[in-house]
């Protein structure tokens, strides 16, 4: 069984360009200190910039809409969380669903991260980005047999199993492959979780995720008895955009209690505890999560347990490392309201319409005037908006806006609705930038659609 390791870094080195060749180069060519997530996007002489690259330059060259990510901000967030958890035996398994771009995955791999995946597609991406199976934990409530086969073949570190039925299927698949499946049971700790939207809560009673707490011991006994399963750990994930520590504290304590019960019979020895992701980021004026305190809380509860701790941050690492650039197409008034119509909408950024999520919006070059307006996209849905009734820069057609804090659950939730090609993704590192995902073409939209139909008789 591969050891979970603590990434190796020296205080003050990660994020200063020593860990990656990319960063080393950027630092060599420029003297300013590496920016943090909070300062990666700041106004410069040519308007809002990402690190040392004016965003207007990217919009000019690459066009809009486009996602732009700061590599320094990702590195810095990784460093902050690693340092907060400190010398606890742990590994950060980045939750790929937050932003699965290969460039982001490679950046995190260079920092020492493992991954948390939820599909065969994410496993494919992980391997393409240079991760090994042993770097990966496989979560998700509906794994297919094919996905299990692929993950076994890759040698994933753990399957986070969410039901008794899944356990039986995994046992069968492992037998078929002549392998043993390493398992952690994802238990629903049934804690109260406060998140901005009910859709991002997972650890409350009655949700589809995890094994109900009162059944977990029985399912563990089944896992121990199954011939092709190795029960190695417990797992929870209580929700996303969480800014209190109580759900973690209560949830982990419940899992540790369960561990004692499971090990009582002497038939199992658990080695891993996966506490999930969920740490909040700042979207507007919220108080920032005290990550140092989070680390203290976690260390205090699990420090003496001898378990390898897995943490699955997604949003915390990438959320504030990205912006969506969009161009104002038109202005209009209707029913006494102002509308700013942009070339990005719910197809590029679903979060405002799906969760009523708040994203700051600002002009790259503000003209000093503001107005109250709905900022809406071009999609044929009344629910297609980026902001409602918002005091924003009084932008004119042609102006470029940055929609902030869109590095997590932005591009990954983009769709082709209204036959809109997906936007490109651009990575900035110091004074340089690169397109890491091309803008889709019209041809991409119909790729896979057949002109000659191969009818089959029933
Ligand atoms: N681990 C598991 C098992 C998860 O389901 C998730 C997220 C994470 C880790 C990472 O959570 P994070 O650290 O990013 O909060 N689309 C929603 C968020 C859905 C989160 C789903 N699970 C949004 O845009 O707010």
Coordinates of C-alpha atoms in Angstrom, one line a residue, residues 209-432:
X209 CA -24.4 10.8 -0.3
X210 CA -22.6 8.4 2.0
X211 CA -23.7 5.4 4.1
X212 CA -26.3 6.4 6.7
X213 CA -24.4 6.7 10.0
X214 CA -26.5 4.1 11.9
X215 CA -25.8 1.5 9.1
X216 CA -22.1 2.1 8.8
X217 CA -20.9 -0.5 11.3
X218 CA -22.9 -3.2 9.6
X219 CA -21.6 -2.2 6.2
X220 CA -18.1 -2.3 7.6
X221 CA -18.7 -5.8 8.8
X222 CA -19.8 -6.7 5.3
X223 CA -16.7 -5.1 3.8
X224 CA -14.4 -7.0 6.2
X225 CA -16.2 -10.3 5.2
X226 CA -16.0 -9.8 1.5
X227 CA -13.1 -11.7 0.0
X228 CA -11.8 -9.1 -2.5
X229 CA -12.2 -6.0 -0.4
X230 CA -9.6 -4.5 1.9
X231 CA -11.3 -2.1 4.3
X232 CA -8.7 0.6 5.0
X233 CA -10.4 3.7 6.0
X234 CA -13.4 6.0 6.5
X235 CA -14.4 9.0 4.6
X236 CA -16.8 11.9 4.8
X237 CA -17.5 15.1 2.8
X238 CA -20.0 17.4 4.5
X239 CA -20.5 20.0 1.9
X240 CA -19.0 22.8 -0.1
X241 CA -18.3 26.5 0.7
X242 CA -18.3 25.8 4.4
X243 CA -16.9 28.5 6.7
X244 CA -17.5 27.0 10.1
X245 CA -15.4 24.2 11.7
X246 CA -18.2 22.6 13.7
X247 CA -19.3 20.2 10.9
X248 CA -15.8 19.0 10.5
X249 CA -15.2 18.6 14.2
X250 CA -18.5 16.8 14.9
X251 CA -18.2 14.7 11.7
X252 CA -14.6 13.6 12.3
X253 CA -15.3 12.7 15.9
X254 CA -18.2 10.5 14.8
X255 CA -15.9 8.8 12.3
X256 CA -13.2 8.2 14.9
X257 CA -15.8 6.7 17.2
X258 CA -16.9 4.4 14.3
X259 CA -13.3 3.5 13.7
X260 CA -13.0 2.3 17.3
X261 CA -16.1 0.2 16.9
X262 CA -14.9 -1.3 13.6
X263 CA -11.5 -2.2 15.0
X264 CA -12.9 -3.6 18.2
X265 CA -13.3 -7.1 16.7
X266 CA -9.7 -7.1 15.7
X267 CA -10.6 -8.0 12.1
X268 CA -9.7 -4.7 10.6
X269 CA -7.0 -2.0 11.1
X270 CA -7.9 1.3 9.4
X271 CA -5.0 3.4 8.1
X272 CA -6.8 6.3 6.3
X273 CA -9.2 9.0 7.3
X274 CA -10.6 11.2 4.5
X275 CA -12.2 14.3 5.8
X276 CA -13.4 15.6 2.4
X277 CA -13.2 19.1 1.0
X278 CA -15.5 22.1 1.4
X279 CA -13.4 25.0 2.7
X280 CA -15.0 28.2 1.7
X281 CA -13.5 31.1 -0.2
X282 CA -14.4 34.8 -0.2
X283 CA -16.7 35.8 -3.1
X284 CA -17.8 39.2 -1.8
X285 CA -17.3 40.8 1.6
X286 CA -17.5 37.6 3.7
X287 CA -15.0 37.1 6.5
X288 CA -12.2 34.9 5.3
X289 CA -12.0 31.4 6.7
X290 CA -9.2 31.2 9.2
X291 CA -7.3 28.4 7.6
X292 CA -4.7 28.4 10.4
X293 CA -7.5 27.7 12.8
X294 CA -8.9 25.0 10.6
X295 CA -5.5 23.3 10.6
X296 CA -5.4 23.6 14.4
X297 CA -8.8 22.1 14.8
X298 CA -8.0 19.2 12.5
X299 CA -4.6 18.5 14.2
X300 CA -6.2 18.6 17.6
X301 CA -8.8 15.9 16.7
X302 CA -6.8 13.6 14.5
X303 CA -3.2 14.4 15.5
X304 CA -2.7 11.4 17.8
X305 CA -4.7 8.8 15.8
X306 CA -1.8 7.6 13.7
X307 CA -4.1 7.7 10.6
X308 CA -3.1 9.1 7.3
X309 CA -5.3 12.1 6.7
X310 CA -6.7 12.9 3.3
X311 CA -8.2 16.3 2.6
X312 CA -10.1 17.0 -0.6
X313 CA -10.0 20.7 -1.3
X314 CA -11.4 22.0 -4.6
X315 CA -12.7 25.5 -4.4
X316 CA -10.2 26.6 -1.8
X317 CA -7.3 25.9 -4.2
X318 CA -8.6 27.4 -7.4
X319 CA -11.8 29.5 -6.7
X320 CA -10.1 32.8 -6.4
X321 CA -7.4 32.0 -8.9
X322 CA -9.7 32.5 -11.9
X323 CA -11.8 35.2 -13.7
X324 CA -14.1 35.0 -16.6
X325 CA -13.6 37.7 -19.2
X326 CA -16.7 38.9 -21.0
X327 CA -17.4 41.7 -23.4
X328 CA -20.4 44.0 -23.1
X329 CA -22.4 43.6 -26.3
X330 CA -25.4 45.9 -25.7
X331 CA -27.1 48.1 -23.1
X332 CA -30.8 48.4 -22.9
X333 CA -33.6 49.5 -20.6
X334 CA -36.8 47.5 -20.0
X335 CA -39.5 48.0 -17.4
X336 CA -37.5 50.8 -15.8
X337 CA -34.5 48.5 -15.4
X338 CA -31.0 48.7 -16.9
X339 CA -29.6 45.7 -18.6
X340 CA -26.0 45.0 -19.5
X341 CA -25.9 42.3 -22.1
X342 CA -22.6 40.3 -22.2
X343 CA -21.1 37.7 -24.4
X344 CA -21.0 35.2 -21.5
X345 CA -24.0 33.8 -19.7
X346 CA -25.2 30.7 -18.0
X347 CA -23.5 28.6 -20.6
X348 CA -20.1 29.8 -19.5
X349 CA -20.9 30.4 -15.8
X350 CA -23.9 28.5 -14.4
X351 CA -23.4 29.4 -10.7
X352 CA -25.4 32.6 -10.6
X353 CA -28.5 31.0 -12.2
X354 CA -28.2 27.6 -10.6
X355 CA -27.3 28.6 -7.0
X356 CA -28.1 32.3 -7.1
X357 CA -24.4 32.6 -6.5
X358 CA -22.7 36.0 -6.1
X359 CA -19.6 36.8 -8.3
X360 CA -18.1 40.2 -8.3
X361 CA -18.1 41.9 -11.7
X362 CA -15.8 44.7 -12.6
X363 CA -14.7 46.6 -15.7
X364 CA -11.1 46.0 -16.7
X365 CA -10.8 49.7 -17.1
X366 CA -13.5 51.4 -14.9
X367 CA -14.7 54.8 -16.1
X368 CA -15.5 55.9 -12.6
X369 CA -19.3 55.8 -13.0
X370 CA -21.5 53.0 -11.7
X371 CA -25.1 52.0 -12.3
X372 CA -27.6 49.5 -11.0
X373 CA -28.3 46.8 -13.6
X374 CA -29.0 43.2 -14.4
X375 CA -25.9 41.7 -16.1
X376 CA -27.3 39.1 -18.4
X377 CA -26.0 36.7 -21.1
X378 CA -27.1 36.0 -24.6
X379 CA -28.8 32.6 -23.8
X380 CA -32.5 32.3 -24.6
X381 CA -33.6 31.8 -20.9
X382 CA -34.9 34.4 -18.5
X383 CA -32.8 32.7 -15.9
X384 CA -29.6 33.5 -17.8
X385 CA -27.8 36.1 -15.8
X386 CA -24.5 36.8 -14.2
X387 CA -25.9 39.3 -11.7
X388 CA -29.3 40.8 -10.8
X389 CA -30.0 44.3 -9.6
X390 CA -26.3 44.9 -9.0
X391 CA -24.4 48.2 -8.6
X392 CA -21.8 47.7 -11.3
X393 CA -19.4 49.7 -13.4
X394 CA -21.4 51.7 -16.0
X395 CA -19.9 49.7 -18.8
X396 CA -20.5 50.5 -22.5
X397 CA -20.7 48.1 -25.5
X398 CA -17.1 46.9 -26.2
X399 CA -15.9 47.2 -22.6
X400 CA -14.5 44.1 -21.0
X401 CA -15.7 42.9 -17.6
X402 CA -14.0 40.4 -15.3
X403 CA -16.3 38.1 -13.4
X404 CA -14.3 37.3 -10.3
X405 CA -13.8 34.1 -8.3
X406 CA -14.6 31.8 -11.2
X407 CA -11.7 29.4 -11.0
X408 CA -13.8 26.7 -9.4
X409 CA -17.0 25.3 -10.8
X410 CA -16.8 27.7 -13.7
X411 CA -15.5 26.2 -16.9
X412 CA -16.2 22.7 -15.7
X413 CA -19.9 23.4 -15.5
X414 CA -20.1 25.2 -18.9
X415 CA -22.4 23.7 -21.5
X416 CA -23.1 24.0 -25.2
X417 CA -26.7 25.0 -24.7
X418 CA -27.9 27.2 -27.6
X419 CA -25.0 25.6 -29.5
X420 CA -22.5 27.9 -27.9
X421 CA -18.9 26.7 -28.2
X422 CA -17.1 26.5 -24.8
X423 CA -14.7 29.3 -24.0
X424 CA -10.9 28.9 -23.9
X425 CA -8.9 28.7 -20.7
X426 CA -5.7 30.7 -20.3
X427 CA -3.0 30.2 -17.7
X428 CA -0.9 33.2 -16.5
X429 CA 2.4 32.7 -14.8
X430 CA 4.3 35.9 -13.9
X431 CA 4.6 38.0 -17.0
X432 CA 3.5 35.3 -19.5

